[in-house]
mmCIF file of C-alpha atoms in Angstrom:
data_model
loop_
_atom_site.group_PDB
_atom_site.id
_atom_site.type_symbol
_atom_site.label_atom_id
_atom_site.label_comp_id
_atom_site.label_asym_id
_atom_site.label_seq_id
_atom_site.Cartn_x
_atom_site.Cartn_y
_atom_site.Cartn_z
ATOM 1 C CA LYS X 10 1.269 -12.760 1.791
ATOM 2 C CA ASN X 11 -2.064 -10.794 2.031
ATOM 3 C CA GLN X 12 -2.692 -9.462 -1.445
ATOM 4 C CA VAL X 13 -5.431 -8.378 -3.352
ATOM 5 C CA GLU X 14 -5.533 -8.427 -7.048
ATOM 6 C CA GLN X 15 -8.045 -6.982 -9.575
ATOM 7 C CA SER X 16 -8.918 -7.587 -13.138
ATOM 8 C CA PRO X 17 -8.872 -6.376 -15.558
ATOM 9 C CA GLN X 18 -6.329 -3.551 -15.115
ATOM 10 C CA SER X 19 -8.267 -0.978 -17.379
ATOM 11 C CA LEU X 20 -11.881 -1.535 -19.184
ATOM 12 C CA ILE X 21 -13.621 0.496 -21.972
ATOM 13 C CA ILE X 22 -17.142 0.302 -22.510
ATOM 14 C CA LEU X 23 -20.244 1.966 -24.100
ATOM 15 C CA GLU X 24 -22.609 3.578 -22.285
ATOM 16 C CA GLY X 25 -25.790 1.631 -21.306
ATOM 17 C CA LYS X 26 -23.774 -1.348 -21.427
ATOM 18 C CA ASN X 27 -23.005 -3.619 -18.085
ATOM 19 C CA CYS X 28 -19.566 -4.640 -17.012
ATOM 20 C CA THR X 29 -17.913 -7.023 -14.235
ATOM 21 C CA LEU X 30 -14.933 -6.420 -12.303
ATOM 22 C CA GLN X 31 -12.867 -9.058 -10.504
ATOM 23 C CA CYS X 32 -11.164 -9.045 -7.209
ATOM 24 C CA ASN X 33 -9.030 -12.194 -5.719
ATOM 25 C CA TYR X 34 -7.633 -12.144 -2.472
ATOM 26 C CA THR X 35 -5.464 -14.163 -0.155
ATOM 27 C CA VAL X 36 -5.738 -12.383 2.825
ATOM 28 C CA SER X 37 -6.521 -14.394 6.081
ATOM 29 C CA PRO X 38 -8.060 -14.160 8.260
ATOM 30 C CA PHE X 39 -10.578 -11.949 6.600
ATOM 31 C CA SER X 40 -13.188 -9.566 8.246
ATOM 32 C CA ASN X 41 -14.870 -7.725 5.276
ATOM 33 C CA LEU X 42 -14.443 -6.725 1.781
ATOM 34 C CA ARG X 43 -15.132 -3.179 0.094
ATOM 35 C CA TRP X 44 -15.425 -1.977 -3.049
ATOM 36 C CA TYR X 45 -14.537 1.823 -3.293
ATOM 37 C CA LYS X 46 -15.054 4.221 -6.459
ATOM 38 C CA GLN X 47 -12.512 6.824 -7.140
ATOM 39 C CA ASP X 48 -13.038 9.668 -9.416
ATOM 40 C CA THR X 49 -9.812 11.035 -10.775
ATOM 41 C CA GLY X 50 -8.178 13.585 -8.470
ATOM 42 C CA ARG X 51 -10.377 12.647 -5.513
ATOM 43 C CA GLY X 52 -10.360 10.564 -2.503
ATOM 44 C CA PRO X 53 -12.302 6.803 -2.674
ATOM 45 C CA VAL X 54 -15.720 6.900 -1.731
ATOM 46 C CA SER X 55 -17.344 3.241 -0.363
ATOM 47 C CA LEU X 56 -19.851 1.585 -2.610
ATOM 48 C CA THR X 57 -20.391 -1.642 -0.604
ATOM 49 C CA ILE X 58 -19.043 -3.397 2.407
ATOM 50 C CA MET X 59 -19.468 -7.119 2.936
ATOM 51 C CA THR X 60 -18.544 -9.449 5.554
ATOM 52 C CA PHE X 61 -17.679 -13.379 4.842
ATOM 53 C CA SER X 62 -21.237 -14.115 5.545
ATOM 54 C CA GLU X 63 -22.861 -12.144 2.747
ATOM 55 C CA ASN X 64 -22.623 -13.277 -0.735
ATOM 56 C CA THR X 65 -24.257 -10.341 -2.597
ATOM 57 C CA LYS X 66 -24.996 -6.741 -1.699
ATOM 58 C CA SER X 67 -26.258 -3.709 -3.957
ATOM 59 C CA ASN X 68 -26.163 -0.060 -4.183
ATOM 60 C CA GLY X 69 -28.162 1.176 -6.950
ATOM 61 C CA ARG X 70 -26.676 0.274 -10.161
ATOM 62 C CA TYR X 71 -23.540 -1.663 -8.391
ATOM 63 C CA THR X 72 -23.913 -5.028 -7.028
ATOM 64 C CA ALA X 73 -21.246 -6.873 -5.323
ATOM 65 C CA THR X 74 -20.753 -10.461 -4.892
ATOM 66 C CA LEU X 75 -18.485 -12.346 -2.544
ATOM 67 C CA ASP X 76 -17.210 -16.221 -2.537
ATOM 68 C CA ALA X 77 -15.514 -16.501 0.728
ATOM 69 C CA ASP X 78 -14.636 -20.344 -0.234
ATOM 70 C CA THR X 79 -12.714 -19.397 -3.214
ATOM 71 C CA LYS X 80 -11.739 -15.934 -2.023
ATOM 72 C CA GLN X 81 -13.044 -13.962 -5.135
ATOM 73 C CA SER X 82 -15.275 -10.733 -5.384
ATOM 74 C CA SER X 83 -16.866 -9.074 -8.327
ATOM 75 C CA LEU X 84 -18.486 -5.528 -8.807
ATOM 76 C CA HIS X 85 -21.273 -5.655 -11.588
ATOM 77 C CA ILE X 86 -22.255 -2.283 -12.979
ATOM 78 C CA THR X 87 -25.699 -2.490 -14.766
ATOM 79 C CA ALA X 88 -26.784 0.078 -17.348
ATOM 80 C CA SER X 89 -23.370 2.084 -17.381
ATOM 81 C CA GLN X 90 -23.383 5.889 -17.410
ATOM 82 C CA LEU X 91 -20.762 8.364 -18.109
ATOM 83 C CA SER X 92 -20.535 9.209 -14.542
ATOM 84 C CA ASP X 93 -19.445 5.814 -14.052
ATOM 85 C CA SER X 94 -15.835 6.418 -15.425
ATOM 86 C CA ALA X 95 -13.506 6.030 -12.470
ATOM 87 C CA SER X 96 -11.244 3.811 -10.909
ATOM 88 C CA TYR X 97 -12.888 1.031 -8.879
ATOM 89 C CA ILE X 98 -10.784 -0.242 -5.834
ATOM 90 C CA CYS X 99 -11.167 -3.751 -3.989
ATOM 91 C CA VAL X 100 -10.274 -3.477 -0.367
ATOM 92 C CA VAL X 101 -9.965 -6.403 2.094
ATOM 93 C CA ARG X 102 -9.827 -5.516 5.724
ATOM 94 C CA SER X 103 -8.044 -8.307 7.755
ATOM 95 C CA ASN X 104 -9.136 -9.347 11.376
ATOM 96 C CA THR X 105 -6.411 -7.079 12.571
ATOM 97 C CA GLY X 106 -7.716 -4.139 11.058
ATOM 98 C CA LYS X 107 -5.639 -3.697 8.295
ATOM 99 C CA LEU X 108 -7.014 -2.449 4.858
ATOM 100 C CA ILE X 109 -5.013 -4.183 2.176
ATOM 101 C CA PHE X 110 -5.778 -2.418 -1.291
ATOM 102 C CA GLY X 111 -6.177 -3.668 -4.774
ATOM 103 C CA GLN X 112 -4.377 -1.932 -7.664
ATOM 104 C CA GLY X 113 -7.827 -0.882 -8.907
ATOM 105 C CA THR X 114 -9.728 -1.154 -12.426
ATOM 106 C CA THR X 115 -9.751 2.048 -14.500
ATOM 107 C CA LEU X 116 -13.156 2.001 -16.147
ATOM 108 C CA GLN X 117 -14.030 4.184 -18.950
ATOM 109 C CA VAL X 118 -17.578 4.517 -20.281
ATOM 110 C CA LYS X 119 -17.950 6.080 -23.767
ATOM 111 C CA PRO X 120 -20.844 7.559 -25.225
ATOM 112 C CA GLU Y 7 -21.135 17.505 6.878
ATOM 113 C CA ALA Y 8 -19.097 14.584 8.145
ATOM 114 C CA GLN Y 9 -15.596 15.174 6.167
ATOM 115 C CA VAL Y 10 -12.020 14.728 6.119
ATOM 116 C CA THR Y 11 -10.043 17.606 5.100
ATOM 117 C CA GLN Y 12 -6.515 17.809 3.787
ATOM 118 C CA ASN Y 13 -4.559 20.773 3.096
ATOM 119 C CA PRO Y 14 -2.813 21.732 0.722
ATOM 120 C CA ARG Y 15 -4.336 19.771 -2.404
ATOM 121 C CA TYR Y 16 -1.203 20.368 -4.414
ATOM 122 C CA LEU Y 17 2.360 21.212 -3.218
ATOM 123 C CA ILE Y 18 5.577 21.612 -5.426
ATOM 124 C CA THR Y 19 8.418 21.716 -3.340
ATOM 125 C CA VAL Y 20 12.237 21.181 -3.404
ATOM 126 C CA THR Y 21 14.288 18.272 -2.234
ATOM 127 C CA GLY Y 22 15.241 18.946 1.454
ATOM 128 C CA LYS Y 23 12.589 21.545 2.391
ATOM 129 C CA LYS Y 24 10.458 20.460 5.396
ATOM 130 C CA LEU Y 25 6.818 20.211 4.785
ATOM 131 C CA THR Y 26 3.728 19.087 6.677
ATOM 132 C CA VAL Y 27 0.514 18.103 5.059
ATOM 133 C CA THR Y 28 -2.554 18.722 7.639
ATOM 134 C CA CYS Y 29 -5.481 16.277 7.862
ATOM 135 C CA SER Y 30 -8.425 17.039 9.928
ATOM 136 C CA GLN Y 31 -11.657 15.026 10.565
ATOM 137 C CA ASN Y 32 -14.860 16.089 12.215
ATOM 138 C CA MET Y 33 -16.605 12.841 13.199
ATOM 139 C CA ASN Y 34 -14.571 12.298 16.275
ATOM 140 C CA HIS Y 35 -13.155 9.160 14.916
ATOM 141 C CA GLU Y 36 -10.258 7.383 16.891
ATOM 142 C CA TYR Y 37 -8.479 5.740 13.752
ATOM 143 C CA MET Y 38 -6.987 7.848 11.342
ATOM 144 C CA SER Y 39 -4.088 6.792 8.794
ATOM 145 C CA TRP Y 40 -2.206 8.229 5.766
ATOM 146 C CA TYR Y 41 -1.710 6.415 2.445
ATOM 147 C CA ARG Y 42 0.176 7.127 -0.484
ATOM 148 C CA GLN Y 43 -1.049 6.323 -3.917
ATOM 149 C CA ASP Y 44 1.209 5.590 -6.910
ATOM 150 C CA PRO Y 45 0.584 4.264 -10.394
ATOM 151 C CA GLY Y 46 0.397 0.595 -10.726
ATOM 152 C CA LEU Y 47 0.607 0.149 -6.765
ATOM 153 C CA GLY Y 48 -2.343 0.899 -5.352
ATOM 154 C CA LEU Y 49 -2.766 2.732 -1.801
ATOM 155 C CA ARG Y 50 -0.238 1.984 0.595
ATOM 156 C CA GLN Y 51 -0.154 2.879 4.213
ATOM 157 C CA ILE Y 52 2.341 5.328 5.557
ATOM 158 C CA TYR Y 53 1.445 5.549 9.181
ATOM 159 C CA TYR Y 54 -1.725 5.016 11.320
ATOM 160 C CA SER Y 55 -3.016 6.456 14.702
ATOM 161 C CA MET Y 56 -5.501 4.243 17.072
ATOM 162 C CA ASN Y 57 -6.054 7.236 19.220
ATOM 163 C CA VAL Y 58 -4.389 10.378 20.585
ATOM 164 C CA GLU Y 59 -0.734 10.038 21.025
ATOM 165 C CA VAL Y 60 -0.814 6.283 19.809
ATOM 166 C CA THR Y 61 0.849 6.100 16.159
ATOM 167 C CA ASP Y 62 2.524 3.415 14.294
ATOM 168 C CA LYS Y 63 4.065 2.393 11.244
ATOM 169 C CA GLY Y 64 2.417 1.310 8.218
ATOM 170 C CA ASP Y 65 3.900 -0.165 5.307
ATOM 171 C CA VAL Y 66 6.124 2.422 3.759
ATOM 172 C CA PRO Y 67 7.066 4.624 6.881
ATOM 173 C CA GLU Y 68 10.760 5.530 5.692
ATOM 174 C CA GLY Y 69 10.955 9.443 5.252
ATOM 175 C CA TYR Y 70 7.502 10.371 7.136
ATOM 176 C CA LYS Y 71 6.724 11.359 10.630
ATOM 177 C CA VAL Y 72 3.323 11.876 11.935
ATOM 178 C CA SER Y 73 1.771 13.081 15.361
ATOM 179 C CA ARG Y 74 -1.578 12.707 16.894
ATOM 180 C CA LYS Y 75 -1.752 15.529 19.681
ATOM 181 C CA GLU Y 76 -5.542 15.859 19.231
ATOM 182 C CA LYS Y 77 -8.309 13.409 18.127
ATOM 183 C CA ARG Y 78 -9.349 15.536 15.053
ATOM 184 C CA ASN Y 79 -5.690 16.206 13.586
ATOM 185 C CA PHE Y 80 -3.317 13.943 12.134
ATOM 186 C CA PRO Y 81 -0.421 15.893 10.250
ATOM 187 C CA LEU Y 82 2.007 14.127 7.954
ATOM 188 C CA ILE Y 83 5.616 15.453 8.189
ATOM 189 C CA LEU Y 84 8.357 15.009 5.607
ATOM 190 C CA GLU Y 85 11.337 16.390 7.239
ATOM 191 C CA SER Y 86 13.633 16.105 4.332
ATOM 192 C CA PRO Y 87 11.531 15.463 1.133
ATOM 193 C CA SER Y 88 13.262 13.377 -1.952
ATOM 194 C CA PRO Y 89 11.887 13.018 -5.462
ATOM 195 C CA ASN Y 90 10.851 9.504 -4.603
ATOM 196 C CA GLN Y 91 8.311 10.980 -2.270
ATOM 197 C CA THR Y 92 6.348 12.608 -5.380
ATOM 198 C CA SER Y 93 3.072 10.718 -4.929
ATOM 199 C CA LEU Y 94 -0.712 11.362 -4.106
ATOM 200 C CA TYR Y 95 -1.324 11.350 -0.564
ATOM 201 C CA PHE Y 96 -4.715 10.375 1.186
ATOM 202 C CA CYS Y 97 -5.569 10.834 4.806
ATOM 203 C CA ALA Y 98 -8.389 8.596 5.949
ATOM 204 C CA SER Y 99 -10.315 8.149 9.091
ATOM 205 C CA SER Y 100 -12.654 5.544 10.832
ATOM 206 C CA LEU Y 101 -14.618 5.087 14.066
ATOM 207 C CA GLY Y 102 -12.440 1.822 14.737
ATOM 208 C CA THR Y 103 -10.490 -0.705 13.034
ATOM 209 C CA LEU Y 104 -12.571 -3.597 13.172
ATOM 210 C CA GLY Y 105 -15.938 -4.753 12.134
ATOM 211 C CA PRO Y 106 -17.939 -4.125 8.850
ATOM 212 C CA ASN Y 107 -19.328 -0.963 9.953
ATOM 213 C CA THR Y 108 -16.228 0.982 10.399
ATOM 214 C CA GLU Y 109 -16.386 2.679 7.422
ATOM 215 C CA ALA Y 110 -13.078 4.545 6.334
ATOM 216 C CA PHE Y 111 -13.506 7.961 4.972
ATOM 217 C CA PHE Y 112 -10.807 9.713 2.780
ATOM 218 C CA GLY Y 113 -9.743 12.833 2.258
ATOM 219 C CA GLN Y 114 -9.405 14.720 -1.292
ATOM 220 C CA GLY Y 115 -6.008 13.773 -1.421
ATOM 221 C CA THR Y 116 -3.011 16.035 -1.609
ATOM 222 C CA ARG Y 117 -0.671 15.646 -4.837
ATOM 223 C CA LEU Y 118 3.084 16.451 -4.068
ATOM 224 C CA THR Y 119 5.818 16.963 -6.292
ATOM 225 C CA VAL Y 120 9.426 16.820 -5.019
ATOM 226 C CA VAL Y 121 11.740 18.447 -7.374
#
């Protein structure tokens, strides 16, 4: 069964600290993996998209990594800001075009 | 500005009263889809459309209908809403379904409560 599992479910960090969110997937065949940021009450917004041949991709303070062999991805946030408080969703697109969503990690950045 | 627009943003209705949630995109995208988001379950696809007059069921289609008469619009219809359809709904569109550059754009969401 195609699944996307994220951990931790929730996370609280202090402003300025770094954090890493994890995503494991069993989707096969695999087209690409995306990380989305979803602010409370709003739609998801794309942070990064990676194909199976890409190991890392950065978008400002966000860096995503992908290990297609172990089917694992991570999202690293550097020097967190209060505005980083949101849910982060890992989404895997299969070769058929279907998007499979993880449950998300809720991040809270405290001053 | 490229965007996906949903209306209404918030809706409270009673069981059995038909309702429609509209979705419109201005990016000339072929692919549009509807999702519902419930706590602990992530986003689940309700219906999708590959192009005008082409629609298909997603993972949780029961109790919903859609139509795609025009490329830009993809309304979600609840003929007889029930309390278990209380949820946060998102419409999304993309240029196609495959490839790393087929970015999916999401609407702002519609919070529906059925009492």
